[in-house]
XYZ file of C-alpha atoms in Angstrom:
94
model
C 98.136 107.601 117.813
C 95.031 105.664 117.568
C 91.795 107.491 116.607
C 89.007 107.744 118.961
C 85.849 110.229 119.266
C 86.837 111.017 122.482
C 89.819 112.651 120.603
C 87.805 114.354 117.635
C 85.253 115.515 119.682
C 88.305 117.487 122.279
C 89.921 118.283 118.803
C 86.510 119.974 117.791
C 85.385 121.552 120.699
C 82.469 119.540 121.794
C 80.886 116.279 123.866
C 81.441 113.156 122.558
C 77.670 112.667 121.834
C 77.153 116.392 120.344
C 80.343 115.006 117.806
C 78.382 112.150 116.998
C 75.058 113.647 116.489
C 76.972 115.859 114.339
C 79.054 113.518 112.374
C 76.011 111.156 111.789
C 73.976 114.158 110.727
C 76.592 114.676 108.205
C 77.870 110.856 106.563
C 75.271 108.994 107.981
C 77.039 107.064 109.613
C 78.341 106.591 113.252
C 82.523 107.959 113.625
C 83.067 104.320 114.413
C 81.793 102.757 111.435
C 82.696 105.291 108.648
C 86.383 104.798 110.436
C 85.417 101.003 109.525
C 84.526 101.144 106.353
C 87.053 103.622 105.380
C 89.357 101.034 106.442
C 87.750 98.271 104.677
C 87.892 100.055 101.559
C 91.482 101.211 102.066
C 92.535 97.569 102.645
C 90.474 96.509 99.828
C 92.362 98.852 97.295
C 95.677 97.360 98.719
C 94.731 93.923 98.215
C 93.373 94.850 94.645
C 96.852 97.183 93.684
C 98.468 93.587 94.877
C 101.036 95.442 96.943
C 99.752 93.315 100.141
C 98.595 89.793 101.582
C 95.146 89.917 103.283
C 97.062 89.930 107.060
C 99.749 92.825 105.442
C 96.464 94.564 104.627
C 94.437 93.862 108.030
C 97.431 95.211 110.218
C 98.052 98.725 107.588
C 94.904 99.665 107.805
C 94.639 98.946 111.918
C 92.961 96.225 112.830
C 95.060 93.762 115.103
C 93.801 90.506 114.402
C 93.215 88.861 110.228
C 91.070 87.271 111.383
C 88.795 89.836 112.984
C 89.147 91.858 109.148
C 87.997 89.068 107.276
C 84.874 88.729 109.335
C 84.171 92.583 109.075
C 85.295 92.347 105.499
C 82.759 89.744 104.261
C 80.135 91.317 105.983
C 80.620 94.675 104.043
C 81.453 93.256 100.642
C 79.438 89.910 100.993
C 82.605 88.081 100.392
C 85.496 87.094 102.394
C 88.612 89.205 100.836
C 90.425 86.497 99.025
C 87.243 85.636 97.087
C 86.609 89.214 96.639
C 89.647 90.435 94.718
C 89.825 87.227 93.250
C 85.572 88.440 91.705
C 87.271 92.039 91.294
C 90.551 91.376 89.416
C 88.254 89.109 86.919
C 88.003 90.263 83.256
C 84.482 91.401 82.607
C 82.918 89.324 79.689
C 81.871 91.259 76.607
């Protein structure tokens, strides 16, 4: 079952914009995006473990289009995720 606030704010016991004042007031951020970027960041520890392809990654973590998480992905790590894990899995230089 897909997450929505809708849902969270029923499952809480309040509107959907008194859950979102609330949850912003708390992580700063919007439900919506911290749902985003916890995805991002899930996907990105998949693709770093090496356990999944960039599309295996988009469609574990939710998002129904690869092409659609590579855009979002670049524009919260600055790089698309192939160049990415590629600048992560590098050996730092001592």
């Amino acid at each position: 079952m897909p997450l929505s606030v809708a849902l969270l704010a029923e499952l809480a016991g309040m509107s959907s914009s008194a859950f979102h004042e609330s949850f912003k007031a708390v992580t700063g951020y919007a439900p919506i995006q911290y749902l985003k970027n916890t995805r991002l960041h899930q996907a990105r520890h998949l693709l770093l473990q090496d356990t999944h392809n960039i599309s295996q990654a988009a469609y574990a973590v939710g998002y129904a289009s690869p092409s659609q998480f590579s855009r979002e992905f670049k524009r919260l790590f600055g790089l698309p995720p192939r160049a990415a894990i590629q600048h992560l899995a590098m050996p730092a230089d001592d």
